[in-house]
PDB file of C-alpha atoms in Angstrom:
ATOM      1  CA  MET T 100     -14.183  -2.598 -18.877  1.00 81.00           C
ATOM      2  CA  PRO T 101     -14.413  -1.435 -22.533  1.00 90.00           C
ATOM      3  CA  LEU T 102     -15.489   2.145 -23.103  1.00 94.00           C
ATOM      4  CA  GLY T 103     -19.098   2.244 -24.291  1.00 96.00           C
ATOM      5  CA  THR T 104     -20.249  -0.424 -21.825  1.00 97.00           C
ATOM      6  CA  PRO T 105     -23.730   0.497 -20.500  1.00 97.00           C
ATOM      7  CA  LEU T 106     -24.046   0.934 -16.747  1.00 95.00           C
ATOM      8  CA  ALA T 107     -27.261  -1.083 -17.023  1.00 93.00           C
ATOM      9  CA  SER T 108     -25.230  -4.164 -17.971  1.00 94.00           C
ATOM     10  CA  LEU T 109     -23.216  -4.120 -14.722  1.00 92.00           C
ATOM     11  CA  SER T 110     -24.135  -6.306 -11.781  1.00 87.00           C
ATOM     12  CA  PRO T 111     -25.166  -4.166  -8.771  1.00 83.00           C
ATOM     13  CA  SER T 112     -23.726  -6.870  -6.526  1.00 82.00           C
ATOM     14  CA  ASP T 113     -20.275  -6.382  -8.083  1.00 84.00           C
ATOM     15  CA  TYR T 114     -20.357  -2.570  -8.217  1.00 88.00           C
ATOM     16  CA  THR T 115     -21.666  -1.518  -4.831  1.00 87.00           C
ATOM     17  CA  LEU T 116     -22.520   1.705  -2.967  1.00 89.00           C
ATOM     18  CA  ALA T 117     -23.090   3.607  -6.216  1.00 94.00           C
ATOM     19  CA  SER T 118     -23.065   7.372  -5.616  1.00 96.00           C
ATOM     20  CA  CYS T 119     -22.384  10.608  -7.404  1.00 97.00           C
ATOM     21  CA  GLY T 120     -18.658  11.303  -7.452  1.00 96.00           C
ATOM     22  CA  SER T 121     -16.954  14.466  -6.234  1.00 95.00           C
ATOM     23  CA  ASN T 122     -13.740  14.438  -8.281  1.00 94.00           C
ATOM     24  CA  GLY T 123     -11.511  12.843  -5.677  1.00 89.00           C
ATOM     25  CA  GLY T 124     -13.532  13.711  -2.602  1.00 88.00           C
ATOM     26  CA  PRO T 125     -15.979  11.535  -0.649  1.00 88.00           C
ATOM     27  CA  PRO T 126     -19.056  10.107  -2.397  1.00 93.00           C
ATOM     28  CA  ALA T 127     -21.930  12.562  -2.730  1.00 95.00           C
ATOM     29  CA  THR T 128     -25.579  11.674  -3.417  1.00 96.00           C
ATOM     30  CA  ARG T 129     -26.192   7.955  -2.897  1.00 95.00           C
ATOM     31  CA  LEU T 130     -27.914   6.242  -5.832  1.00 95.00           C
ATOM     32  CA  ALA T 131     -30.505   3.512  -5.328  1.00 92.00           C
ATOM     33  CA  ASN T 132     -29.028   1.802  -8.387  1.00 90.00           C
ATOM     34  CA  LEU T 133     -26.767   2.604 -11.339  1.00 91.00           C
ATOM     35  CA  SER T 134     -29.757   3.513 -13.527  1.00 91.00           C
ATOM     36  CA  ASP T 135     -30.187   6.649 -11.374  1.00 95.00           C
ATOM     37  CA  PHE T 136     -27.015   8.153 -12.897  1.00 96.00           C
ATOM     38  CA  LYS T 137     -28.853  11.263 -14.146  1.00 96.00           C
ATOM     39  CA  LYS T 138     -29.214  12.400 -10.532  1.00 97.00           C
ATOM     40  CA  CYS T 139     -25.500  13.233 -10.696  1.00 97.00           C
ATOM     41  CA  PRO T 140     -24.398  16.612 -12.094  1.00 97.00           C
ATOM     42  CA  ILE T 141     -22.593  17.033 -15.397  1.00 98.00           C
ATOM     43  CA  GLU T 142     -18.969  17.983 -14.796  1.00 97.00           C
ATOM     44  CA  LYS T 143     -17.806  21.254 -16.251  1.00 95.00           C
ATOM     45  CA  ASP T 144     -14.371  19.960 -17.257  1.00 94.00           C
ATOM     46  CA  THR T 145     -15.237  16.561 -18.764  1.00 96.00           C
ATOM     47  CA  GLY T 146     -18.840  17.153 -19.799  1.00 97.00           C
ATOM     48  CA  LEU T 147     -19.697  13.750 -18.314  1.00 98.00           C
ATOM     49  CA  ARG T 148     -21.288  12.478 -15.093  1.00 98.00           C
ATOM     50  CA  GLU T 149     -19.112  10.859 -12.423  1.00 98.00           C
ATOM     51  CA  ILE T 150     -20.445   7.670 -10.808  1.00 97.00           C
ATOM     52  CA  TRP T 151     -18.493   6.624  -7.699  1.00 95.00           C
ATOM     53  CA  PHE T 152     -18.559   2.961  -6.692  1.00 93.00           C
ATOM     54  CA  MET T 153     -16.765   0.221  -4.807  1.00 86.00           C
ATOM     55  CA  PHE T 154     -16.011  -3.266  -6.039  1.00 78.00           C
ATOM     56  CA  ASP T 155     -17.605  -5.955  -3.892  1.00 65.00           C
ATOM     57  CA  ASP T 156     -14.948  -6.898  -1.324  1.00 58.00           C
ATOM     58  CA  GLU T 157     -16.939  -9.189   0.960  1.00 55.00           C
ATOM     59  CA  VAL T 158     -14.324 -11.942   0.655  1.00 46.00           C
ATOM     60  CA  SER T 159     -11.585  -9.540   1.741  1.00 46.00           C
ATOM     61  CA  TYR T 160     -13.558  -8.480   4.815  1.00 44.00           C
ATOM     62  CA  THR T 161     -14.143 -12.126   5.712  1.00 50.00           C
ATOM     63  CA  TYR T 162     -10.400 -12.726   5.820  1.00 43.00           C
ATOM     64  CA  ARG T 163      -9.914  -9.515   7.809  1.00 55.00           C
ATOM     65  CA  ALA T 164     -12.359 -10.857  10.394  1.00 58.00           C
ATOM     66  CA  LEU T 165     -10.257 -14.005  10.527  1.00 50.00           C
ATOM     67  CA  ARG T 166      -7.131 -11.856  11.074  1.00 60.00           C
ATOM     68  CA  ASP T 167      -5.642 -13.193   7.835  1.00 56.00           C
ATOM     69  CA  LYS T 168      -4.100  -9.987   6.495  1.00 61.00           C
ATOM     70  CA  GLY T 169      -2.338 -11.727   3.617  1.00 56.00           C
ATOM     71  CA  ARG T 170      -5.470 -13.175   2.029  1.00 49.00           C
ATOM     72  CA  ALA T 171      -7.466 -10.056   2.896  1.00 46.00           C
ATOM     73  CA  LEU T 172      -5.051  -8.034   0.788  1.00 54.00           C
ATOM     74  CA  VAL T 173      -5.116 -10.526  -2.088  1.00 49.00           C
ATOM     75  CA  TYR T 174      -8.912 -10.377  -2.314  1.00 46.00           C
ATOM     76  CA  ASP T 175      -9.259  -6.611  -1.802  1.00 56.00           C
ATOM     77  CA  GLN T 176     -10.474  -5.393  -5.193  1.00 65.00           C
ATOM     78  CA  ASN T 177     -10.445  -1.733  -4.193  1.00 73.00           C
ATOM     79  CA  THR T 178      -6.661  -1.495  -4.285  1.00 84.00           C
ATOM     80  CA  MET T 179      -3.897  -0.859  -6.797  1.00 84.00           C
ATOM     81  CA  TYR T 180      -0.307  -1.895  -6.042  1.00 81.00           C
ATOM     82  CA  ASP T 181      -1.667  -2.818  -2.583  1.00 83.00           C
ATOM     83  CA  HIS T 182      -2.832   0.781  -2.046  1.00 90.00           C
ATOM     84  CA  PRO T 183      -6.540   1.597  -1.544  1.00 90.00           C
ATOM     85  CA  VAL T 184      -7.979   3.671  -4.377  1.00 94.00           C
ATOM     86  CA  LEU T 185     -11.155   5.612  -5.101  1.00 94.00           C
ATOM     87  CA  SER T 186     -12.720   4.541  -8.395  1.00 94.00           C
ATOM     88  CA  SER T 187     -15.440   6.021 -10.557  1.00 96.00           C
ATOM     89  CA  PHE T 188     -16.939   5.822 -14.031  1.00 97.00           C
ATOM     90  CA  LEU T 189     -17.461   8.835 -16.264  1.00 98.00           C
ATOM     91  CA  VAL T 190     -20.698   8.292 -18.203  1.00 98.00           C
ATOM     92  CA  ASP T 191     -22.576   9.978 -21.032  1.00 98.00           C
ATOM     93  CA  GLY T 192     -26.250  10.945 -21.218  1.00 97.00           C
ATOM     94  CA  ASN T 193     -27.249   7.388 -22.113  1.00 97.00           C
ATOM     95  CA  GLY T 194     -25.481   5.910 -19.127  1.00 97.00           C
ATOM     96  CA  ASP T 195     -22.661   4.424 -21.196  1.00 98.00           C
ATOM     97  CA  ILE T 196     -19.143   4.388 -19.714  1.00 98.00           C
ATOM     98  CA  ARG T 197     -16.916   6.885 -21.537  1.00 98.00           C
ATOM     99  CA  GLY T 198     -14.069   7.142 -19.052  1.00 97.00           C
ATOM    100  CA  TYR T 199     -12.575   6.363 -15.667  1.00 95.00           C
ATOM    101  CA  ARG T 200     -11.143   8.166 -12.685  1.00 97.00           C
ATOM    102  CA  ILE T 201      -8.847   6.401 -10.188  1.00 96.00           C
ATOM    103  CA  ILE T 202      -7.256   8.222  -7.233  1.00 96.00           C
ATOM    104  CA  THR T 203      -5.205   6.858  -4.351  1.00 96.00           C
ATOM    105  CA  ASP T 204      -7.171   7.069  -1.117  1.00 92.00           C
ATOM    106  CA  PRO T 205      -5.715   9.811   1.136  1.00 91.00           C
ATOM    107  CA  ARG T 206      -7.188   8.045   4.188  1.00 88.00           C
ATOM    108  CA  GLU T 207      -4.653   5.232   3.905  1.00 89.00           C
ATOM    109  CA  ASP T 208      -2.447   4.776   6.956  1.00 87.00           C
ATOM    110  CA  ASN T 209       0.643   6.970   6.855  1.00 87.00           C
ATOM    111  CA  ALA T 210       3.217   4.191   6.829  1.00 86.00           C
ATOM    112  CA  SER T 211       1.718   2.713   3.653  1.00 89.00           C
ATOM    113  CA  ARG T 212       0.785   6.036   2.053  1.00 93.00           C
ATOM    114  CA  ALA T 213       4.473   6.938   1.662  1.00 92.00           C
ATOM    115  CA  SER T 214       4.660   4.698  -1.428  1.00 95.00           C
ATOM    116  CA  ALA T 215       1.203   5.499  -2.826  1.00 96.00           C
ATOM    117  CA  PHE T 216       2.763   7.647  -5.562  1.00 97.00           C
ATOM    118  CA  LEU T 217       4.177   4.467  -7.158  1.00 95.00           C
ATOM    119  CA  THR T 218       0.681   3.438  -8.297  1.00 95.00           C
ATOM    120  CA  SER T 219       1.035   5.971 -11.114  1.00 94.00           C
ATOM    121  CA  GLU T 220       3.137   3.393 -12.986  1.00 92.00           C
ATOM    122  CA  GLN T 221       0.196   0.996 -13.086  1.00 91.00           C
ATOM    123  CA  MET T 222      -2.086   3.871 -14.069  1.00 93.00           C
ATOM    124  CA  LYS T 223       0.180   4.607 -17.035  1.00 91.00           C
ATOM    125  CA  ALA T 224      -0.121   0.963 -18.066  1.00 89.00           C
ATOM    126  CA  ILE T 225      -3.925   1.117 -17.825  1.00 87.00           C
ATOM    127  CA  ALA T 226      -4.110   4.241 -19.968  1.00 87.00           C
ATOM    128  CA  GLY T 227      -1.489   3.000 -22.441  1.00 82.00           C
ATOM    129  CA  HIS T 228       1.579   4.906 -23.562  1.00 67.00           C
ATOM    130  CA  ALA T 229       0.586   6.775 -26.711  1.00 59.00           C
ATOM    131  CA  ASP T 230       3.068   8.947 -28.589  1.00 59.00           C
ATOM    132  CA  ALA T 231       0.964  11.989 -27.744  1.00 57.00           C
ATOM    133  CA  THR T 232       1.402  11.434 -24.027  1.00 71.00           C
ATOM    134  CA  VAL T 233       3.823  13.982 -22.579  1.00 86.00           C
ATOM    135  CA  CYS T 234       5.132  13.743 -19.032  1.00 91.00           C
ATOM    136  CA  THR T 235       6.483  16.865 -17.377  1.00 94.00           C
ATOM    137  CA  SER T 236       8.384  17.065 -14.099  1.00 95.00           C
ATOM    138  CA  ILE T 237       7.395  20.228 -12.266  1.00 96.00           C
ATOM    139  CA  PRO T 238      10.245  21.913 -10.342  1.00 97.00           C
ATOM    140  CA  MET T 239      10.058  22.276  -6.594  1.00 97.00           C
ATOM    141  CA  ALA T 240       8.071  25.356  -5.633  1.00 96.00           C
ATOM    142  CA  ALA T 241       8.702  27.709  -2.740  1.00 96.00           C
ATOM    143  CA  GLY T 242       7.888  26.047   0.560  1.00 94.00           C
ATOM    144  CA  GLN T 243       7.905  22.512  -0.839  1.00 96.00           C
ATOM    145  CA  ASP T 244      10.468  19.960   0.317  1.00 95.00           C
ATOM    146  CA  MET T 245      11.615  16.387  -0.298  1.00 95.00           C
ATOM    147  CA  VAL T 246      10.366  13.332   1.592  1.00 95.00           C
ATOM    148  CA  ASP T 247      13.349  11.332   2.845  1.00 91.00           C
ATOM    149  CA  GLY T 248      15.435  12.666  -0.024  1.00 94.00           C
ATOM    150  CA  ASP T 249      12.848  12.115  -2.783  1.00 96.00           C
ATOM    151  CA  PHE T 250      10.742  14.658  -4.661  1.00 98.00           C
ATOM    152  CA  VAL T 251       8.206  13.781  -7.373  1.00 97.00           C
ATOM    153  CA  ASN T 252       5.796  16.212  -8.981  1.00 98.00           C
ATOM    154  CA  GLN T 253       4.889  14.891 -12.415  1.00 96.00           C
ATOM    155  CA  GLU T 254       2.039  15.505 -14.846  1.00 96.00           C
ATOM    156  CA  CYS T 255       1.406  13.287 -17.877  1.00 94.00           C
ATOM    157  CA  ARG T 256      -1.162  14.424 -20.431  1.00 93.00           C
ATOM    158  CA  GLU T 257      -2.522  13.264 -23.746  1.00 92.00           C
ATOM    159  CA  ASN T 258      -5.032  15.269 -25.747  1.00 91.00           C
ATOM    160  CA  SER T 259      -6.473  13.804 -28.937  1.00 91.00           C
ATOM    161  CA  PRO T 260      -9.878  13.783 -30.649  1.00 94.00           C
ATOM    162  CA  THR T 261     -10.690  10.444 -29.006  1.00 94.00           C
ATOM    163  CA  ARG T 262      -8.602  10.346 -25.790  1.00 93.00           C
ATOM    164  CA  MET T 263      -8.090  12.731 -22.911  1.00 95.00           C
ATOM    165  CA  VAL T 264      -5.609  11.357 -20.368  1.00 95.00           C
ATOM    166  CA  ALA T 265      -4.179  13.032 -17.276  1.00 95.00           C
ATOM    167  CA  ILE T 266      -1.946  11.222 -14.766  1.00 95.00           C
ATOM    168  CA  THR T 267      -0.608  13.153 -11.782  1.00 96.00           C
ATOM    169  CA  THR T 268       2.049  11.873  -9.384  1.00 97.00           C
ATOM    170  CA  HIS T 269       2.995  13.594  -6.102  1.00 98.00           C
ATOM    171  CA  LEU T 270       5.609  12.896  -3.459  1.00 98.00           C
ATOM    172  CA  PHE T 271       6.678  15.965  -1.512  1.00 97.00           C
ATOM    173  CA  ARG T 272       6.066  18.052   1.574  1.00 96.00           C
ATOM    174  CA  LYS T 273       3.708  20.974   1.123  1.00 95.00           C
ATOM    175  CA  PRO T 274       4.483  24.407   2.554  1.00 95.00           C
ATOM    176  CA  GLY T 275       4.254  24.154   6.337  1.00 92.00           C
ATOM    177  CA  GLN T 276       4.795  20.390   6.412  1.00 93.00           C
ATOM    178  CA  VAL T 277       8.020  19.435   8.148  1.00 91.00           C
ATOM    179  CA  ALA T 278       9.806  16.193   8.954  1.00 89.00           C
ATOM    180  CA  VAL T 279      10.403  17.204  12.587  1.00 88.00           C
ATOM    181  CA  ASP T 280       7.892  19.123  14.684  1.00 87.00           C
ATOM    182  CA  PRO T 281       9.690  22.323  15.819  1.00 86.00           C
ATOM    183  CA  VAL T 282       7.704  22.428  19.083  1.00 86.00           C
ATOM    184  CA  THR T 283       8.026  18.836  20.274  1.00 89.00           C
ATOM    185  CA  GLY T 284      11.192  17.888  18.441  1.00 87.00           C
ATOM    186  CA  LEU T 285       9.508  14.640  17.380  1.00 88.00           C
ATOM    187  CA  ARG T 286       9.478  13.284  13.843  1.00 86.00           C
ATOM    188  CA  THR T 287       6.144  13.795  12.072  1.00 87.00           C
ATOM    189  CA  THR T 288       4.384  10.804  10.534  1.00 87.00           C
ATOM    190  CA  ASP T 289       1.699  12.318   8.300  1.00 90.00           C
ATOM    191  CA  ALA T 290       3.097  15.639   7.057  1.00 92.00           C
ATOM    192  CA  PHE T 291       3.622  14.776   3.389  1.00 95.00           C
ATOM    193  CA  GLU T 292       1.773  14.366   0.101  1.00 96.00           C
ATOM    194  CA  SER T 293       2.026  11.005  -1.643  1.00 97.00           C
ATOM    195  CA  SER T 294      -0.598  10.333  -4.273  1.00 96.00           C
ATOM    196  CA  ALA T 295      -1.405   9.269  -7.817  1.00 97.00           C
ATOM    197  CA  ARG T 296      -4.388  10.144  -9.979  1.00 97.00           C
ATOM    198  CA  LEU T 297      -5.665   8.921 -13.337  1.00 96.00           C
ATOM    199  CA  GLU T 298      -8.379  10.564 -15.422  1.00 96.00           C
ATOM    200  CA  PHE T 299      -9.104   8.980 -18.785  1.00 95.00           C
ATOM    201  CA  TYR T 300     -12.104   9.662 -21.042  1.00 97.00           C
ATOM    202  CA  ASP T 301     -13.357  10.041 -24.602  1.00 97.00           C
ATOM    203  CA  PRO T 302     -14.143  13.740 -25.227  1.00 97.00           C
ATOM    204  CA  ARG T 303     -16.560  13.021 -28.075  1.00 97.00           C
ATOM    205  CA  TYR T 304     -19.415  12.302 -25.661  1.00 97.00           C
ATOM    206  CA  SER T 305     -21.560  14.365 -23.321  1.00 95.00           C
ATOM    207  CA  GLY T 306     -23.419  13.699 -20.108  1.00 93.00           C
ATOM    208  CA  LYS T 307     -26.493  15.497 -21.418  1.00 93.00           C
TER     209      LYS T 307
END
């Protein structure tokens, strides 16, 4: 979707459940249609309005009902690298798309979520590798730990007059998260952070 595309040109049957976004959280105010974008607040950091949506995945749900997991996954448009993601547009005051936000869905089942951090590679491809993009690996902080011997805490940023890009990749245990429960002695299944996040927008525009 080229930047500058008007929301009004999008098919409401393809971009469903339009709502105000919450910067990675659940959808907020539900919108009757995309033209209601001004009901969403202007973000302090980007200066734009976030419009949360889902791609129409009726075909995928049909195959799920038929217990055909393979085809259901192929036709699931709300995924990246086979991981469910939360998607949203960042729009200006005219309702034109000026950026995107894509975040791996933390509600994914734990067995699959372990590799969710790998979607950052596709996010880097979407944003493009400009010379100004700098990736920094952040050292392990107190209380953090590896997940099965791996630790990833990376931030990639690009700041230019026309592009603001931030890609964050996490794979680690947070303070208090352990591989083995000290009380039961059983291995934990959900005590880890594995995620990827892309924020990409043109800073020359405003949501006003």
